[in-house]
Amino acid sequence: MKQLPIFFLCALSLIGSLSAQPNHFEPRGIGGGGALFFPSINPANDQEFYVSSDLSAVFHSTDFGNTYDQIHFTKLSGGNTSTYEFTNNPNIAYSNFNDGNDGYPVKTTNGGTNWTQLPGYNLNNYGPVYRMNANFDKPNQLLINSYGDILFSNDGGASFSVAKHTINNGAGLIMGGVFWDGSTIYIGTNEGLLVSNDSGASFNVMPASGIPAGNVVWSFAGAKNGVNTRFVCITASPNDTYNGVMPWDYYNFATGVYTMDNASGVWVSHSAGMDFNNDFIMYAAMARNNIETIYLGGHDNGTGGPLVYKSANGGQSWDKVFKTNNNANIATAWEGYLGDKGWGWSETCFGITVAPNNANKAMFANYSNIQLSSDGGANWKQAYVNSSDQHPAGAPTPLKQSYHSIGLENTTCWQVFWIDDTHLMAGYSDIGAVRSSDSGNSWGFTYNGFSVNSVYRYAKDANALYAACSNIHDMYQSTRLQDAQLDANDGNGKIVYSTDKGANWTAMHVFNHPVYWVEADPNTPNRLYASVIHYGGTQGNQQGGIYRTDEANKLAAAAWTKLPNPPRTEGHPACIAVLKDGKIVCTFSGRRGTNGSFTASSGVFLYDPVTNAWSDRSHPGMYYWTKDIVIAPSDPTQNTWYACIFSGWGGAPNGLGGLYKTTDRGLNWTKLTGSQFDRVSSMNFNPIYNQEAYLTTETQGLWITHDIHAPAPVWTLVNNYPFRQPERIYFNPFNNNEMWVSSFGNGLRIGNFTYTDTGAPSSGEAEIKVYPNPVKDVLHVELKGQEGLLQIYNAVGVLVENKQIYSGITALSTEHWPKGIYFVKFRDRVIKVVCP
């Protein structure tokens, strides 16, 4: 009998009450790749900072970017306007919680264990939060910027008063920065410098001069040394300035840089040497105790990469200190001068942050990663891969290297695919494809032949390895359902292939429309199917649908034919599964019409290649936004399917989401999840213990059931998985002990199942031993402690012994056991036994 991976030990423990879900999910991947926003450094410990992703993860480093963990999504999820607001009470902090809709302000009073919505902020009255700023020295003081108001709380968010309401509802009121100075509070806004001299009881706009008419304050920072204060601001045209301008809106945005000393009311220009036609600065930052050192961050139009200006003399002169040419003073990872990705990949500073009490520590986020300096900008280093993998400054970034994750995984992974036990490919949005040659421990752009925004799917047959590609990311998420995004010409909408384990790739067929799926037919050599997306305005004009080739062996010379359109569909095909009898089952996903409403064009469809015809096998709940279809591996007839559904909005699509099951190929369906889940993306089965299944959701995390075959399975949150939107679950076919989870915004994570193979007891529990091992004729089970039920399973999960045992020695005959691996289970302990 073939020995199966030891993962089975843990799978067996599920049969009792013990859960076998992994105790920890470690990050894997290439590091970075997606947008990060507005880092915040702890004033009390400049080694610690937080940074948010627009896809909800809030990352946390306590060693200044050498490693990261992240806050569990059930506690705090972030967004592109979320900042972590420290106070001098380590138990109290504030942030802007992003629940996938409008953000709202939250607070922790126990060091982040729990976060609660601020009762004093009325979301209905003021709308979402654009900016927050807490007074580190006075933890009960907090400022919140809604679109048209700045609100002040002096009681930790229990109540708020309006510090200022906008005079221009079109532009709104922008809180460009705050400086807390004892009982005095300064706020830089597009409507002037707002000041309170009475600890926030009242606010007034300070009369000021020096900034020419036709300019308004956009970004503001301040510092104090002894009795002297200095403010800095970046100005912009009011025609370009409104609440909601984002870091990527930098082009020709800034108009000037000004400073003000000792709250004099006089702004002095300090833009000498800057070329605002190329130096697209956006953000200003200072340490609060250093009035001489000022940093400005933005985009350098000359180099195409991020721009950091520094002044060491209060703005009298400026130096560009982030020197991207030849990576002059930057230790790099995969992005850098002449690297796998050039400096245009990160492009600009998404905020710039200085340690509040240490002007030498500065950092910025960007479109892809974190860059930081510990010596005042003299030298910079990447902060998104292991430092042992980084490349020295002063030289081009080497190509096609491999990198180890340090936890900053912030982009979308669609699939991980095992070519063999050593070589893996993963498909991502934004960064396209990455490859591993060491079983997934490190990853890199270690291949040639193609570069695309997104790789959605891999497949393999006897001829080659294939990848489905597009330049359009985030497919079939809420922002990628309409024709304007999906019908545009997509030159990288294609299938590429490799015949050398992913090292080199060649275009197989360019569809010029997004390819979401590619699937090999195991029944028919040289047959491939592909999902190609395109509505085209009318059914007669659409080029989207399911395509097939029977000439995969011809590779780039293979001819592809579009199959007829399934009924109701509108060119948005998704998943493809080929059944053993040659039929294929497909899902078509959501489409929103020109008015934004969902069309009834989604669902599950069965194709018969003999008749060249489709049948609609959809439950009405699948008509609007269907995601994955999964064929039950335990059903040899392949009549049992599971469909994963998203709820839409706008009436009929509401409230349909969940997991559906059919046992007759879609003639009849049962919803297994009631109203527990609003949107289910995918599901998968434990490959050893088929009673156990996992499902992924849009914002509710990863879930497990131990009774998937029950009429109403019980689903439990996998608490050890920290991210809100897992996408798909994969088990390593060469080591089922590894469970990999891809995600929409948190890359890849791997969970290793734990098991017990010694019988060693926990405190107060019974002790069990088995011998001999290997066993020939008789297995002795020695129990010290309480009696209980002994179960023994073979390597495919069949129960071969089920016996009540008592303290002492029990002898079991093994003469009838075929040779192989067996697992002895007593309570929560499992022992592997070999029968040679």
Coordinates of C-alpha atoms in Angstrom, one line a residue, residues 89 365 464 572 674 741 760 800:
N89 CA -1.7 55.1 26.8
A365 CA 4.2 53.7 1.3
A464 CA 2.5 21.9 -21.7
H572 CA -19.0 36.6 -18.7
G674 CA -29.1 29.9 4.9
V741 CA -5.1 29.9 0.8
A760 CA 2.0 11.9 25.1
V800 CA -10.9 -0.9 10.7

